[in-house]
Amino acid sequence: MKFGVVIFPGSNCDYDTYYVLKDVFGQETSFLWHKEHDLKGVDCVILPGGFSYGDYLRSGAIAKFSPLMKEVIEFASKGGLVLGICNGFQILTELGLLPGAMLRNKNLKFLCQFVTLRLENDRTPFTHKGKKGNVLRIPIAHYEGNYFAPPEIIKELETNNQVVFRYSDAQGRVKEEANINGSLGSIAGLTNRKGNVMGMMPHPERASEALLGSQDGRLVFQSIIESKNI
Amino acid sequence: MKVRILVSYKDSVLDPQGQTVKNALHTLGYNFIEDVRQGKIFELDLKELSPEEVEKVIPEISDKVLANPIIEKFSWQIIDKSQTREGREKIST
Amino acid sequence: MKVRILVSYKDSVLDPQGQTVKNALHTLGYNFIEDVRQGKIFELDLKELSPEEVEKVIPEISDKVLANPIIEKFSWQIIDKSQTREGREKIST
Amino acid sequence: MIDKKILEEHNLTSEEYEKIVELIGREPNTTELGIFSLMWSEHCSYKSSKVHLKALPTTGKNVIQGPGENAGIIDIGEGLAVVFKIESHNHPSFIEPFQGAATGVGGILRDIFTMGARPIALLDSLRFGPLANSKNKAIMEGVVSGISSYGNAIGVPTVGGDVYFNGCYSLNPLVNVFCVGIVEKEKIFYARAEGEGNPVLYVGAKTGRDGIHGATMASAEFGEDLEEKRPNVQVGDPFMEKLLVEACLEVMAKKLIVGIQDMGAAGLTCSTSEMAAKSGTGIEIDLDLVPQREEGMTPHEIMLSESQERMLIVAKKEKVKEVQQIFAKWDLDAVHVGQVTKGGMIRVKANGQTVVDLPVEAIIDLCPVYERELKRPSYLESAHKSEPIPLTNDYNEALQKLLSSATLASKEWVYRQYDHMVQTNTCLLPGADASVLRIKDKKKALAITLDGNSLYSYLEPREGGKIAVAEACRNLACVGAKPVGVTNCLNFGNPEKPEIMWQFKEVVQGIAEACQAFDIPITGGNVSFYNETEGAPIYPTPVIGVVGILEDVSKAVSPGFKQEGDTIILIGENRDDLGASEYLKSVLNKEKGLPPQIDLEEEIRSQEFCLEAISLGIIRSAHDVSEGGLAFCVAECCFLNEQKFGCQLEPRDELRTDALLFGETQSRIVVSTQSQNVQELLDLAKKKKVKASIIGRTGGKNLVIRHLEKEVVDIPLEEVRQLWRGTLPEVFKIK
Ligand SMILES: Nc1ncnc2c1ncn2[C@@H]1O[C@H](COP(=O)(O)OP(=O)(O)O)[C@@H](O)[C@H]1O
Ligand SMILES: [Mg+2]
């Protein structure tokens, strides 16, 4: 599997993601500079976390105009795998590759902490190594992660089984107290209709090594790596 | 010329920032304030454009860049001094 | 009644947000835009107040709560329908 | 004509002015006077503190760079070095909490990456007035979000810090920010302007009328004229800084430049003259070429502007194009504004005219140095006078009060606003005694901590200085790390007052003594004087930052108990040390008494014991006893275990119960261990000549303490944990 990690000028989880793919999983991984038009023949594009353009306007609002995004849209439309993590998720919604938008966290503060998530859909290329109902412990770190979409879109997401992760308590119960940032439907991650584009607010690259306190994020990368078999 | 673009959440979207401001004002005793909505404002300095150009370009910029149409609405005005005075604009120093 | 308060950085203060937006607009080819300043806007719904009360209370609120007078300035206007039309306000949908 | 009033505005005395005239052989023009005003200000010149700072040990076999550069550097082996420094941003944070704190973060980051190092961690030491006052609350809220906005955006994790509350900080909050970076030894860069004819490049944000006289502001008390000083606050642009970090590290890694310096306090003035001074050269620049944000700026304004996110680079002559290409890739301009010259002069042109023509030496090296008057303050006598401390009969209540005092309550509300995990190196998250950061692909790790109890320093400055160092090192020992270098931020009142100067001298002596005992060098620091508003000074507040090395990252120990049924052992001795304690302060409302006296030999033995026990793998948790005493320490060990069990303690000391529970005797560490390791641990203690006593066992739903045959504390753990965790969120609840 060949991975490409996109670097925007303000990306700051680019190297973290690269390190996990390359050094922890031993995958062929390259950086993709946002100003270029070359996806270097990768099989999976990752839009990493960070503050792509400082995020002064809205997270991801300016990154969507980066030259490379043309190629990413085309790649996605042909079924290529695209994963957006945190700011990457925000960019995917701005690009229209995923529905909805992000509001500020309900407590109006940046939140950095481990959260628990319930895996809702184990039939995506990003999660097929897990089982529906699995509870994952993965950190979040964002200010604008409060997922919003109009009711009809939410309904569609549910009907099509596009919701992949929801914030839950440690037992996997989805409830308002566990919905840390106020997201509609407690949505923490979702795919597009076709299932080849996923966005998630939690950072799986921060939970892929025992030393960092959790390895639950490996599920996502392992699934992608083995996705050719599904 | 100067154009002012106002971007704010659609009425159907909750505005916790506005709520927080309202509560802060109530705590200070300004109870006659019934609601607060918070938004963003952009003041653009432009080369002189024709009215038609402005009509075209400002909504375009707003839709594409300044506002996210899923959650936000925008409105805009050309600012000229006389109107501003009418609007009872005051600059604190 | 409705009052709109605009809060933005004083002219001498760096406005990184406005700069970033300007750069983005230039990249997109909107080169006729010479400057962008970004600010905040608060729309207040109030109980009906006398003009004198408004004159007193709005600057007070702005100074105390909405703006930090050290780096920000504010301006305000009473919004009424007719003026808004005059101001060529447009709501996108 | 330069008159008294003008000198006053420039914070210069008439003697200082005469010296300037003598040094340059003529009267300075106003731009030049402005330059002297800044460079000879307390903030830039250390004119009052220099004589005392000499006492600090600054050398050692691993010191690559001691005080004097942008940051200190310590060799950590395997070709790597750690670069670190602490800075205060107190005055700006009072005036504009959000931007003041944010730009403080921006400034210290530049100090680190100008040395060629990638910043890997930030820590923040914060001091506020009581939160019952809404102004203090707003300051704290603004400061924390300011730090978070800058550090998070730029992608450097804020991994720790401390927060104390005291009335003395009400109109004088302290915001000290500590940054750590890592660099390969042969890639270290210095602020040098070498090579006659080498081009001087300006990069980063445009120059505006920001913070003109910021350094002079930090060198004067706040009085009635506060309002006028207000416009000196700048707005930070972390996105710009992120671009600068990446671009600067790239040109440094490619060895395209000779030297680099950030433009912080005193902006262009400071960067040009310091770079030239260090290389024995001169610099010539043309202000017409300097990118400007506003029209009509005078040379004076451009030279003194403190606009953020700017760097000055001396490039290799033949590499200018390449440097500019790299900056362009990051959407930045690198503007050629001047060159390095021979002969030690700073020469500035504007509109074709020479507006500054000064010898570098006069600006930097020949600045006056003062040995100010010292006087032991009179408050000490009454504060030390012993008076009976009333015994309480409800220790449950006393402990609950302590736990929910803002100083001791959980700081999760603060650190969860900070991205403390970005860069994926943080192995021990905030909440532990020290933060542990792995170094990717290496076995060893860094441990970092900050400390400084100003109540101790107020009541006995020398002891306070010693304890600050000792406690910071103890925090490192608790996670298993050995200290390798120290930086310090000394926050004091007005040095022109003999009492303040005495406090300063005493604290510095204490720090020096402790560093000598631990045999660790001080590689730099920062002095912040004039922390007074309308004549009321803060308590003397030394903040000590220590960096340590953990030889094997997999052995890091955290403070939380690990399993029910483990044995709890106290290292060190409980004594009757209630003076200057948090208990006296927050439960009995007294800030009095003598702080605990520290025996540095005993301290070192305790720490060495702890380190060895951790490397042998025979302890499961370790937490030092500090503010709040033994009872609070043990409560925290319970709170920090994820299974939420309690413990039962029965210490056997013949002591007043309040002193046993809440006294702050130094050199104590609470550890827990499995029963099969108890004997080995006790044997090791004997060998290391430290006192170790079994004081209890983990488990149960309650926190229970028996003393002198009585159950003195018995409370449901979950209840007090909620109290401890909930205190700050309750204060800042969105209503
Ligand atoms: N301002 C802050 N920023 C980040 N972390 C903080 C801050 N204040 C406290 N913490 C974290 O909370 C924990 C407890 O702090 P403190 O009580 O000062 O510890 P100690 O007394 O052991 O030094 C530490 O892990 C510290 O890093
Ligand atoms: Mg500690």
XYZ file of C-alpha atoms in Angstrom, chain D residues 160 173 252-253 257 403 425 429 433 463 482 543 555 582 584 626 643 705 709:
19
model
C 2.885 20.898 31.568
C -0.557 38.114 36.847
C 19.571 26.349 8.501
C 19.595 22.638 7.729
C 23.039 31.184 6.297
C -8.601 19.845 47.598
C 6.097 12.158 21.830
C 0.637 13.541 29.883
C 4.941 15.244 38.390
C 14.962 28.838 51.349
C 17.971 12.702 36.264
C 10.087 29.790 38.518
C 10.569 2.580 32.774
C -1.164 25.783 51.757
C -2.495 27.659 56.723
C 4.606 19.236 48.227
C -9.637 2.258 38.563
C -6.173 7.908 57.391
C -5.237 5.516 67.260
